[in-house]
Amino acid sequence: MLQDERVPFVQALQRSRRAAYPPGEFVDQESFVLASEVLTLARAAGVAPGVAVLDLCCGVGGPGRLIAQELRCDYLGVDYSASAIEIARERAVNLPCRFEVARVPPVPSGPFDVVLLLETMLAFPDKVRLLREVSDVLVAGGRFALTLEEGQPLTPQERDAMPDADTVWLTPLAEMAQLLADVGLRVCWQQDLSRSHLTTADSLLHAYAAEADQIAAGVGRRPLDELLSAHRLWRDWLGSGRVRKFALVAEKL
Ligand SMILES: C[S@@+](CC[C@H](N)C(=O)[O-])C[C@H]1O[C@@H](n2cnc3c(N)ncnc32)[C@H](O)[C@@H]1O
């Protein structure tokens, strides 16, 4: 994310986000993943009534509320942004959801049947520690379900162009499969989301540009410019194949 204080961003971006996603696909996600992709991934990971789910880096909890509502799992979401968690709690009344403010790692102690990490693997420079701890909190046969920003690490020039580049650490798919295997997690399901996320990135870029003055009034001109620059880069990189997006499920052996 480009922001710490979530409320002004959520308010300023809400209208354009709602306009950018296809009907029924916007559920307050702060990312490129569609609601239908969240549900497909959650179902592939075996999320169902009574299943204990930990959602790392849940943001304002849109995807979490969706799966808790649709699949009636026992859901815990964590995020280091206190303001995001406050919004998540407000919006989750009457759902089987709990939320905690926590920086990851450490991963909250389990056991859990499923750990989710949506649209945030790229923020972790040290993936080895994160994956070891995810594996540790899963029951035997438990599943880690994630989306992956896939590709070779950014070059110095690419890092210069990307706002907040210290939260953008890409990983090649084969390397991620090996890192998962090293901690006893075997990839058992995957889906290529690149084309869909290209469409979403492009659509968000146009929606933000169309509402630029109103967004700048809410969050400031510089954050808006960074938001537009970042989306332009994701659109270009997803379009050229420089970055691919995958949904993965890895089972604990
Ligand atoms: C791109 S948003 C994705 C939010 C949510 N998963 C979604 O798809 O809508 C990334 C989230 O990760 C959180 N985050 C990033 N690094 C974190 C860390 N080390 N520990 C906890 N939360 C983190 C940010 O505060 C932000 O809410």
mmCIF file of N, CA and C in Angstrom, residues 23-145:
data_model
loop_
_atom_site.group_PDB
_atom_site.id
_atom_site.type_symbol
_atom_site.label_atom_id
_atom_site.label_comp_id
_atom_site.label_asym_id
_atom_site.label_seq_id
_atom_site.Cartn_x
_atom_site.Cartn_y
_atom_site.Cartn_z
ATOM 1 N N PRO A 23 -19.572 -5.927 -12.570
ATOM 2 C CA PRO A 23 -20.660 -6.040 -11.587
ATOM 3 C C PRO A 23 -20.468 -7.249 -10.676
ATOM 4 N N GLY A 24 -20.619 -7.022 -9.370
ATOM 5 C CA GLY A 24 -20.516 -8.098 -8.383
ATOM 6 C C GLY A 24 -19.109 -8.469 -7.984
ATOM 7 N N GLU A 25 -18.099 -7.858 -8.621
ATOM 8 C CA GLU A 25 -16.709 -8.278 -8.356
ATOM 9 C C GLU A 25 -15.986 -7.379 -7.343
ATOM 10 N N PHE A 26 -16.603 -6.239 -6.966
ATOM 11 C CA PHE A 26 -15.944 -5.368 -5.981
ATOM 12 C C PHE A 26 -16.518 -5.633 -4.597
ATOM 13 N N VAL A 27 -15.634 -6.043 -3.666
ATOM 14 C CA VAL A 27 -16.066 -6.337 -2.296
ATOM 15 C C VAL A 27 -15.127 -5.647 -1.297
ATOM 16 N N ASP A 28 -14.677 -4.441 -1.642
ATOM 17 C CA ASP A 28 -13.739 -3.680 -0.798
ATOM 18 C C ASP A 28 -12.324 -4.256 -0.823
ATOM 19 N N GLN A 29 -11.995 -5.070 -1.827
ATOM 20 C CA GLN A 29 -10.599 -5.498 -1.936
ATOM 21 C C GLN A 29 -9.728 -4.291 -2.252
ATOM 22 N N GLU A 30 -8.498 -4.295 -1.727
ATOM 23 C CA GLU A 30 -7.546 -3.210 -2.003
ATOM 24 C C GLU A 30 -6.458 -3.778 -2.899
ATOM 25 N N SER A 31 -6.861 -4.335 -4.007
ATOM 26 C CA SER A 31 -5.935 -5.108 -4.830
ATOM 27 C C SER A 31 -6.595 -5.394 -6.169
ATOM 28 N N PHE A 32 -5.920 -6.190 -7.000
ATOM 29 C CA PHE A 32 -6.442 -6.487 -8.338
ATOM 30 C C PHE A 32 -7.328 -7.733 -8.360
ATOM 31 N N VAL A 33 -7.376 -8.459 -7.261
ATOM 32 C CA VAL A 33 -8.084 -9.743 -7.283
ATOM 33 C C VAL A 33 -9.602 -9.515 -7.294
ATOM 34 N N LEU A 34 -10.305 -10.290 -8.111
ATOM 35 C CA LEU A 34 -11.761 -10.178 -8.196
ATOM 36 C C LEU A 34 -12.412 -11.021 -7.104
ATOM 37 N N ALA A 35 -13.646 -10.640 -6.741
ATOM 38 C CA ALA A 35 -14.382 -11.421 -5.746
ATOM 39 C C ALA A 35 -14.496 -12.883 -6.169
ATOM 40 N N SER A 36 -14.798 -13.119 -7.452
ATOM 41 C CA SER A 36 -14.954 -14.508 -7.921
ATOM 42 C C SER A 36 -13.630 -15.264 -7.823
ATOM 43 N N GLU A 37 -12.498 -14.569 -8.021
ATOM 44 C CA GLU A 37 -11.188 -15.230 -7.900
ATOM 45 C C GLU A 37 -10.881 -15.570 -6.445
ATOM 46 N N VAL A 38 -11.303 -14.692 -5.524
ATOM 47 C CA VAL A 38 -11.116 -14.971 -4.086
ATOM 48 C C VAL A 38 -11.880 -16.239 -3.713
ATOM 49 N N LEU A 39 -13.126 -16.321 -4.176
ATOM 50 C CA LEU A 39 -13.953 -17.489 -3.814
ATOM 51 C C LEU A 39 -13.415 -18.765 -4.456
ATOM 52 N N THR A 40 -12.975 -18.677 -5.706
ATOM 53 C CA THR A 40 -12.409 -19.869 -6.366
ATOM 54 C C THR A 40 -11.180 -20.357 -5.614
ATOM 55 N N LEU A 41 -10.303 -19.424 -5.238
ATOM 56 C CA LEU A 41 -9.094 -19.792 -4.494
ATOM 57 C C LEU A 41 -9.455 -20.385 -3.125
ATOM 58 N N ALA A 42 -10.389 -19.744 -2.428
ATOM 59 C CA ALA A 42 -10.774 -20.231 -1.097
ATOM 60 C C ALA A 42 -11.377 -21.632 -1.188
ATOM 61 N N ARG A 43 -12.210 -21.847 -2.208
ATOM 62 C CA ARG A 43 -12.812 -23.187 -2.378
ATOM 63 C C ARG A 43 -11.733 -24.210 -2.732
ATOM 64 N N ALA A 44 -10.785 -23.816 -3.582
ATOM 65 C CA ALA A 44 -9.701 -24.749 -3.948
ATOM 66 C C ALA A 44 -8.878 -25.124 -2.723
ATOM 67 N N ALA A 45 -8.827 -24.214 -1.745
ATOM 68 C CA ALA A 45 -8.067 -24.488 -0.517
ATOM 69 C C ALA A 45 -8.920 -25.216 0.521
ATOM 70 N N GLY A 46 -10.162 -25.517 0.180
ATOM 71 C CA GLY A 46 -11.010 -26.287 1.104
ATOM 72 C C GLY A 46 -11.655 -25.445 2.186
ATOM 73 N N VAL A 47 -11.784 -24.129 1.977
ATOM 74 C CA VAL A 47 -12.479 -23.296 2.968
ATOM 75 C C VAL A 47 -13.964 -23.663 2.927
ATOM 76 N N ALA A 48 -14.518 -23.926 4.101
ATOM 77 C CA ALA A 48 -15.886 -24.439 4.216
ATOM 78 C C ALA A 48 -16.352 -24.181 5.653
ATOM 79 N N PRO A 49 -17.630 -24.467 5.964
ATOM 80 C CA PRO A 49 -18.107 -24.212 7.328
ATOM 81 C C PRO A 49 -17.217 -24.877 8.380
ATOM 82 N N GLY A 50 -16.843 -24.079 9.403
ATOM 83 C CA GLY A 50 -16.059 -24.606 10.524
ATOM 84 C C GLY A 50 -14.563 -24.670 10.292
ATOM 85 N N VAL A 51 -14.103 -24.413 9.078
ATOM 86 C CA VAL A 51 -12.667 -24.464 8.772
ATOM 87 C C VAL A 51 -11.988 -23.218 9.354
ATOM 88 N N ALA A 52 -10.871 -23.411 10.073
ATOM 89 C CA ALA A 52 -10.167 -22.289 10.711
ATOM 90 C C ALA A 52 -9.235 -21.630 9.707
ATOM 91 N N VAL A 53 -9.526 -20.346 9.399
ATOM 92 C CA VAL A 53 -8.797 -19.612 8.356
ATOM 93 C C VAL A 53 -8.081 -18.413 8.972
ATOM 94 N N LEU A 54 -6.803 -18.277 8.654
ATOM 95 C CA LEU A 54 -6.024 -17.091 9.030
ATOM 96 C C LEU A 54 -5.722 -16.324 7.750
ATOM 97 N N ASP A 55 -6.124 -15.046 7.705
ATOM 98 C CA ASP A 55 -5.897 -14.201 6.521
ATOM 99 C C ASP A 55 -4.825 -13.170 6.881
ATOM 100 N N LEU A 56 -3.614 -13.361 6.347
ATOM 101 C CA LEU A 56 -2.510 -12.449 6.635
ATOM 102 C C LEU A 56 -2.633 -11.212 5.742
ATOM 103 N N CYS A 57 -2.398 -10.030 6.316
ATOM 104 C CA CYS A 57 -2.416 -8.782 5.550
ATOM 105 C C CYS A 57 -3.790 -8.578 4.914
ATOM 106 N N CYS A 58 -4.817 -8.599 5.760
ATOM 107 C CA CYS A 58 -6.212 -8.621 5.284
ATOM 108 C C CYS A 58 -6.719 -7.253 4.861
ATOM 109 N N GLY A 59 -5.976 -6.175 5.143
ATOM 110 C CA GLY A 59 -6.457 -4.845 4.794
ATOM 111 C C GLY A 59 -7.761 -4.522 5.498
ATOM 112 N N VAL A 60 -8.705 -3.899 4.784
ATOM 113 C CA VAL A 60 -9.994 -3.567 5.396
ATOM 114 C C VAL A 60 -10.950 -4.758 5.380
ATOM 115 N N GLY A 61 -10.450 -5.926 4.965
ATOM 116 C CA GLY A 61 -11.184 -7.175 5.183
ATOM 117 C C GLY A 61 -12.234 -7.517 4.147
ATOM 118 N N GLY A 62 -12.199 -6.894 2.977
ATOM 119 C CA GLY A 62 -13.215 -7.194 1.957
ATOM 120 C C GLY A 62 -13.231 -8.658 1.556
ATOM 121 N N PRO A 63 -12.093 -9.217 1.085
ATOM 122 C CA PRO A 63 -12.082 -10.641 0.724
ATOM 123 C C PRO A 63 -12.435 -11.538 1.909
ATOM 124 N N GLY A 64 -11.971 -11.178 3.108
ATOM 125 C CA GLY A 64 -12.263 -11.987 4.296
ATOM 126 C C GLY A 64 -13.743 -12.031 4.598
ATOM 127 N N ARG A 65 -14.403 -10.870 4.511
ATOM 128 C CA ARG A 65 -15.845 -10.841 4.775
ATOM 129 C C ARG A 65 -16.591 -11.659 3.729
ATOM 130 N N LEU A 66 -16.107 -11.601 2.499
ATOM 131 C CA LEU A 66 -16.750 -12.378 1.432
ATOM 132 C C LEU A 66 -16.688 -13.875 1.734
ATOM 133 N N ILE A 67 -15.505 -14.364 2.065
ATOM 134 C CA ILE A 67 -15.425 -15.825 2.272
ATOM 135 C C ILE A 67 -16.120 -16.233 3.575
ATOM 136 N N ALA A 68 -16.090 -15.355 4.601
ATOM 137 C CA ALA A 68 -16.797 -15.700 5.848
ATOM 138 C C ALA A 68 -18.298 -15.777 5.584
ATOM 139 N N GLN A 69 -18.786 -14.842 4.773
ATOM 140 C CA GLN A 69 -20.222 -14.824 4.473
ATOM 141 C C GLN A 69 -20.630 -16.001 3.590
ATOM 142 N N GLU A 70 -19.861 -16.262 2.553
ATOM 143 C CA GLU A 70 -20.251 -17.284 1.573
ATOM 144 C C GLU A 70 -19.930 -18.698 2.041
ATOM 145 N N LEU A 71 -18.816 -18.864 2.760
ATOM 146 C CA LEU A 71 -18.336 -20.213 3.073
ATOM 147 C C LEU A 71 -18.426 -20.540 4.555
ATOM 148 N N ARG A 72 -18.843 -19.558 5.383
ATOM 149 C CA ARG A 72 -19.125 -19.750 6.817
ATOM 150 C C ARG A 72 -17.947 -20.397 7.552
ATOM 151 N N CYS A 73 -16.742 -19.985 7.207
ATOM 152 C CA CYS A 73 -15.561 -20.491 7.915
ATOM 153 C C CYS A 73 -15.361 -19.697 9.199
ATOM 154 N N ASP A 74 -14.409 -20.154 10.031
ATOM 155 C CA ASP A 74 -14.033 -19.456 11.264
ATOM 156 C C ASP A 74 -12.820 -18.589 10.908
ATOM 157 N N TYR A 75 -13.016 -17.284 10.788
ATOM 158 C CA TYR A 75 -12.053 -16.408 10.111
ATOM 159 C C TYR A 75 -11.355 -15.453 11.070
ATOM 160 N N LEU A 76 -10.008 -15.389 10.966
ATOM 161 C CA LEU A 76 -9.217 -14.372 11.672
ATOM 162 C C LEU A 76 -8.386 -13.621 10.636
ATOM 163 N N GLY A 77 -8.550 -12.287 10.583
ATOM 164 C CA GLY A 77 -7.748 -11.459 9.690
ATOM 165 C C GLY A 77 -6.778 -10.616 10.488
ATOM 166 N N VAL A 78 -5.538 -10.476 9.989
ATOM 167 C CA VAL A 78 -4.556 -9.622 10.669
ATOM 168 C C VAL A 78 -3.932 -8.658 9.658
ATOM 169 N N ASP A 79 -3.637 -7.469 10.157
ATOM 170 C CA ASP A 79 -2.987 -6.448 9.326
ATOM 171 C C ASP A 79 -2.285 -5.494 10.285
ATOM 172 N N TYR A 80 -1.160 -4.908 9.835
ATOM 173 C CA TYR A 80 -0.467 -3.995 10.751
ATOM 174 C C TYR A 80 -1.068 -2.598 10.773
ATOM 175 N N SER A 81 -2.012 -2.337 9.904
ATOM 176 C CA SER A 81 -2.642 -1.017 9.881
ATOM 177 C C SER A 81 -3.840 -0.993 10.828
ATOM 178 N N ALA A 82 -3.693 -0.247 11.939
ATOM 179 C CA ALA A 82 -4.791 -0.165 12.908
ATOM 180 C C ALA A 82 -6.027 0.453 12.264
ATOM 181 N N SER A 83 -5.816 1.421 11.365
ATOM 182 C CA SER A 83 -6.981 2.075 10.754
ATOM 183 C C SER A 83 -7.696 1.119 9.792
ATOM 184 N N ALA A 84 -6.941 0.265 9.096
ATOM 185 C CA ALA A 84 -7.585 -0.730 8.219
ATOM 186 C C ALA A 84 -8.396 -1.718 9.052
ATOM 187 N N ILE A 85 -7.828 -2.149 10.169
ATOM 188 C CA ILE A 85 -8.536 -3.133 11.009
ATOM 189 C C ILE A 85 -9.788 -2.515 11.632
ATOM 190 N N GLU A 86 -9.712 -1.234 11.958
ATOM 191 C CA GLU A 86 -10.897 -0.572 12.503
ATOM 192 C C GLU A 86 -12.039 -0.603 11.467
ATOM 193 N N ILE A 87 -11.700 -0.313 10.222
ATOM 194 C CA ILE A 87 -12.718 -0.352 9.157
ATOM 195 C C ILE A 87 -13.223 -1.787 8.974
ATOM 196 N N ALA A 88 -12.297 -2.750 8.979
ATOM 197 C CA ALA A 88 -12.688 -4.161 8.800
ATOM 198 C C ALA A 88 -13.694 -4.578 9.871
ATOM 199 N N ARG A 89 -13.409 -4.195 11.122
ATOM 200 C CA ARG A 89 -14.319 -4.588 12.222
ATOM 201 C C ARG A 89 -15.695 -3.945 12.048
ATOM 202 N N GLU A 90 -15.690 -2.663 11.690
ATOM 203 C CA GLU A 90 -16.980 -1.961 11.525
ATOM 204 C C GLU A 90 -17.851 -2.627 10.469
ATOM 205 N N ARG A 91 -17.210 -3.134 9.400
ATOM 206 C CA ARG A 91 -17.974 -3.663 8.266
ATOM 207 C C ARG A 91 -18.324 -5.142 8.402
ATOM 208 N N ALA A 92 -17.849 -5.774 9.486
ATOM 209 C CA ALA A 92 -18.026 -7.233 9.592
ATOM 210 C C ALA A 92 -19.035 -7.644 10.643
ATOM 211 N N VAL A 93 -19.895 -6.711 11.047
ATOM 212 C CA VAL A 93 -20.857 -7.085 12.089
ATOM 213 C C VAL A 93 -21.734 -8.239 11.609
ATOM 214 N N ASN A 94 -22.039 -9.137 12.533
ATOM 215 C CA ASN A 94 -22.878 -10.318 12.254
ATOM 216 C C ASN A 94 -22.225 -11.353 11.349
ATOM 217 N N LEU A 95 -20.918 -11.246 11.160
ATOM 218 C CA LEU A 95 -20.214 -12.282 10.386
ATOM 219 C C LEU A 95 -19.247 -13.026 11.318
ATOM 220 N N PRO A 96 -18.933 -14.299 10.989
ATOM 221 C CA PRO A 96 -18.005 -15.066 11.850
ATOM 222 C C PRO A 96 -16.554 -14.645 11.596
ATOM 223 N N CYS A 97 -16.261 -13.365 11.872
ATOM 224 C CA CYS A 97 -14.942 -12.785 11.572
ATOM 225 C C CYS A 97 -14.338 -12.175 12.829
ATOM 226 N N ARG A 98 -13.044 -12.380 13.016
ATOM 227 C CA ARG A 98 -12.285 -11.624 14.034
ATOM 228 C C ARG A 98 -11.136 -10.950 13.309
ATOM 229 N N PHE A 99 -10.723 -9.809 13.850
ATOM 230 C CA PHE A 99 -9.610 -9.063 13.250
ATOM 231 C C PHE A 99 -8.651 -8.631 14.340
ATOM 232 N N GLU A 100 -7.352 -8.682 14.043
ATOM 233 C CA GLU A 100 -6.333 -8.217 14.991
ATOM 234 C C GLU A 100 -5.316 -7.356 14.262
ATOM 235 N N VAL A 101 -4.806 -6.355 15.000
ATOM 236 C CA VAL A 101 -3.703 -5.548 14.476
ATOM 237 C C VAL A 101 -2.414 -6.288 14.802
ATOM 238 N N ALA A 102 -1.652 -6.643 13.777
ATOM 239 C CA ALA A 102 -0.382 -7.346 14.012
ATOM 240 C C ALA A 102 0.510 -7.208 12.795
ATOM 241 N N ARG A 103 1.793 -7.004 13.052
ATOM 242 C CA ARG A 103 2.780 -7.027 11.964
ATOM 243 C C ARG A 103 3.259 -8.468 11.783
ATOM 244 N N VAL A 104 3.321 -8.903 10.550
ATOM 245 C CA VAL A 104 3.734 -10.263 10.192
ATOM 246 C C VAL A 104 5.092 -10.189 9.489
ATOM 247 N N PRO A 105 6.068 -11.074 9.769
ATOM 248 C CA PRO A 105 6.058 -12.004 10.870
ATOM 249 C C PRO A 105 6.237 -11.263 12.201
ATOM 250 N N PRO A 106 5.935 -11.940 13.344
ATOM 251 C CA PRO A 106 5.563 -13.344 13.459
ATOM 252 C C PRO A 106 4.146 -13.619 12.970
ATOM 253 N N VAL A 107 3.935 -14.835 12.476
ATOM 254 C CA VAL A 107 2.601 -15.298 12.099
ATOM 255 C C VAL A 107 1.882 -15.706 13.387
ATOM 256 N N PRO A 108 0.624 -15.229 13.590
ATOM 257 C CA PRO A 108 -0.108 -15.589 14.815
ATOM 258 C C PRO A 108 -0.143 -17.105 15.023
ATOM 259 N N SER A 109 -0.060 -17.511 16.303
ATOM 260 C CA SER A 109 0.045 -18.953 16.553
ATOM 261 C C SER A 109 -1.260 -19.659 16.235
ATOM 262 N N GLY A 110 -1.151 -20.863 15.739
ATOM 263 C CA GLY A 110 -2.280 -21.631 15.232
ATOM 264 C C GLY A 110 -2.837 -22.570 16.276
ATOM 265 N N PRO A 111 -3.347 -23.722 15.880
ATOM 266 C CA PRO A 111 -3.284 -24.214 14.499
ATOM 267 C C PRO A 111 -4.414 -23.655 13.628
ATOM 268 N N PHE A 112 -4.147 -23.592 12.304
ATOM 269 C CA PHE A 112 -5.149 -23.191 11.316
ATOM 270 C C PHE A 112 -5.227 -24.271 10.238
ATOM 271 N N ASP A 113 -6.418 -24.386 9.640
ATOM 272 C CA ASP A 113 -6.580 -25.313 8.509
ATOM 273 C C ASP A 113 -6.109 -24.673 7.214
ATOM 274 N N VAL A 114 -6.323 -23.360 7.119
ATOM 275 C CA VAL A 114 -5.977 -22.626 5.889
ATOM 276 C C VAL A 114 -5.346 -21.284 6.283
ATOM 277 N N VAL A 115 -4.233 -20.940 5.643
ATOM 278 C CA VAL A 115 -3.676 -19.585 5.742
ATOM 279 C C VAL A 115 -3.808 -18.932 4.371
ATOM 280 N N LEU A 116 -4.363 -17.715 4.365
ATOM 281 C CA LEU A 116 -4.524 -16.936 3.133
ATOM 282 C C LEU A 116 -3.520 -15.785 3.106
ATOM 283 N N LEU A 117 -2.985 -15.479 1.937
ATOM 284 C CA LEU A 117 -2.174 -14.268 1.761
ATOM 285 C C LEU A 117 -2.520 -13.714 0.382
ATOM 286 N N LEU A 118 -3.364 -12.689 0.375
ATOM 287 C CA LEU A 118 -3.875 -12.160 -0.896
ATOM 288 C C LEU A 118 -3.174 -10.862 -1.246
ATOM 289 N N GLU A 119 -2.520 -10.859 -2.411
ATOM 290 C CA GLU A 119 -2.002 -9.634 -3.024
ATOM 291 C C GLU A 119 -0.923 -8.942 -2.192
ATOM 292 N N THR A 120 -0.221 -9.713 -1.353
ATOM 293 C CA THR A 120 0.760 -9.067 -0.474
ATOM 294 C C THR A 120 2.064 -9.849 -0.374
ATOM 295 N N MET A 121 2.221 -10.965 -1.080
ATOM 296 C CA MET A 121 3.495 -11.688 -1.012
ATOM 297 C C MET A 121 4.646 -10.777 -1.427
ATOM 298 N N LEU A 122 4.370 -9.878 -2.382
ATOM 299 C CA LEU A 122 5.438 -8.995 -2.879
ATOM 300 C C LEU A 122 5.998 -8.064 -1.805
ATOM 301 N N ALA A 123 5.258 -7.849 -0.712
ATOM 302 C CA ALA A 123 5.713 -6.896 0.307
ATOM 303 C C ALA A 123 6.790 -7.478 1.220
ATOM 304 N N PHE A 124 7.013 -8.807 1.139
ATOM 305 C CA PHE A 124 7.949 -9.460 2.070
ATOM 306 C C PHE A 124 9.299 -9.706 1.406
ATOM 307 N N PRO A 125 10.341 -8.952 1.843
ATOM 308 C CA PRO A 125 11.660 -9.206 1.272
ATOM 309 C C PRO A 125 12.201 -10.568 1.718
ATOM 310 N N ASP A 126 11.908 -10.968 2.979
ATOM 311 C CA ASP A 126 12.381 -12.259 3.487
ATOM 312 C C ASP A 126 11.232 -13.259 3.451
ATOM 313 N N LYS A 127 11.114 -13.980 2.329
ATOM 314 C CA LYS A 127 9.997 -14.904 2.187
ATOM 315 C C LYS A 127 10.265 -16.217 2.946
ATOM 316 N N VAL A 128 11.534 -16.512 3.195
ATOM 317 C CA VAL A 128 11.868 -17.785 3.841
ATOM 318 C C VAL A 128 11.277 -17.845 5.253
ATOM 319 N N ARG A 129 11.496 -16.781 6.024
ATOM 320 C CA ARG A 129 10.962 -16.782 7.396
ATOM 321 C C ARG A 129 9.436 -16.823 7.373
ATOM 322 N N LEU A 130 8.826 -16.027 6.512
ATOM 323 C CA LEU A 130 7.362 -15.992 6.431
ATOM 324 C C LEU A 130 6.812 -17.382 6.129
ATOM 325 N N LEU A 131 7.380 -18.056 5.106
ATOM 326 C CA LEU A 131 6.863 -19.362 4.693
ATOM 327 C C LEU A 131 7.087 -20.416 5.771
ATOM 328 N N ARG A 132 8.228 -20.352 6.452
ATOM 329 C CA ARG A 132 8.476 -21.317 7.537
ATOM 330 C C ARG A 132 7.414 -21.170 8.611
ATOM 331 N N GLU A 133 7.103 -19.916 8.969
ATOM 332 C CA GLU A 133 6.113 -19.693 10.032
ATOM 333 C C GLU A 133 4.701 -20.068 9.572
ATOM 334 N N VAL A 134 4.384 -19.808 8.299
ATOM 335 C CA VAL A 134 3.062 -20.220 7.773
ATOM 336 C C VAL A 134 2.929 -21.735 7.894
ATOM 337 N N SER A 135 3.966 -22.446 7.471
ATOM 338 C CA SER A 135 3.923 -23.914 7.534
ATOM 339 C C SER A 135 3.761 -24.385 8.983
ATOM 340 N N ASP A 136 4.463 -23.720 9.903
ATOM 341 C CA ASP A 136 4.412 -24.129 11.319
ATOM 342 C C ASP A 136 3.008 -24.016 11.913
ATOM 343 N N VAL A 137 2.228 -23.006 11.486
ATOM 344 C CA VAL A 137 0.906 -22.816 12.111
ATOM 345 C C VAL A 137 -0.190 -23.642 11.427
ATOM 346 N N LEU A 138 0.137 -24.305 10.310
ATOM 347 C CA LEU A 138 -0.861 -25.136 9.624
ATOM 348 C C LEU A 138 -0.916 -26.534 10.234
ATOM 349 N N VAL A 139 -2.117 -27.093 10.298
ATOM 350 C CA VAL A 139 -2.262 -28.505 10.686
ATOM 351 C C VAL A 139 -1.695 -29.371 9.553
ATOM 352 N N ALA A 140 -1.391 -30.637 9.856
ATOM 353 C CA ALA A 140 -0.985 -31.563 8.784
ATOM 354 C C ALA A 140 -2.119 -31.644 7.767
ATOM 355 N N GLY A 141 -1.786 -31.504 6.498
ATOM 356 C CA GLY A 141 -2.826 -31.495 5.455
ATOM 357 C C GLY A 141 -3.449 -30.119 5.253
ATOM 358 N N GLY A 142 -3.032 -29.139 6.068
ATOM 359 C CA GLY A 142 -3.550 -27.772 5.931
ATOM 360 C C GLY A 142 -3.061 -27.137 4.629
ATOM 361 N N ARG A 143 -3.690 -26.031 4.229
ATOM 362 C CA ARG A 143 -3.388 -25.414 2.939
ATOM 363 C C ARG A 143 -3.006 -23.951 3.082
ATOM 364 N N PHE A 144 -1.992 -23.564 2.324
ATOM 365 C CA PHE A 144 -1.608 -22.153 2.198
ATOM 366 C C PHE A 144 -2.123 -21.684 0.838
ATOM 367 N N ALA A 145 -2.996 -20.668 0.840
ATOM 368 C CA ALA A 145 -3.603 -20.157 -0.396
ATOM 369 C C ALA A 145 -3.155 -18.718 -0.587
#
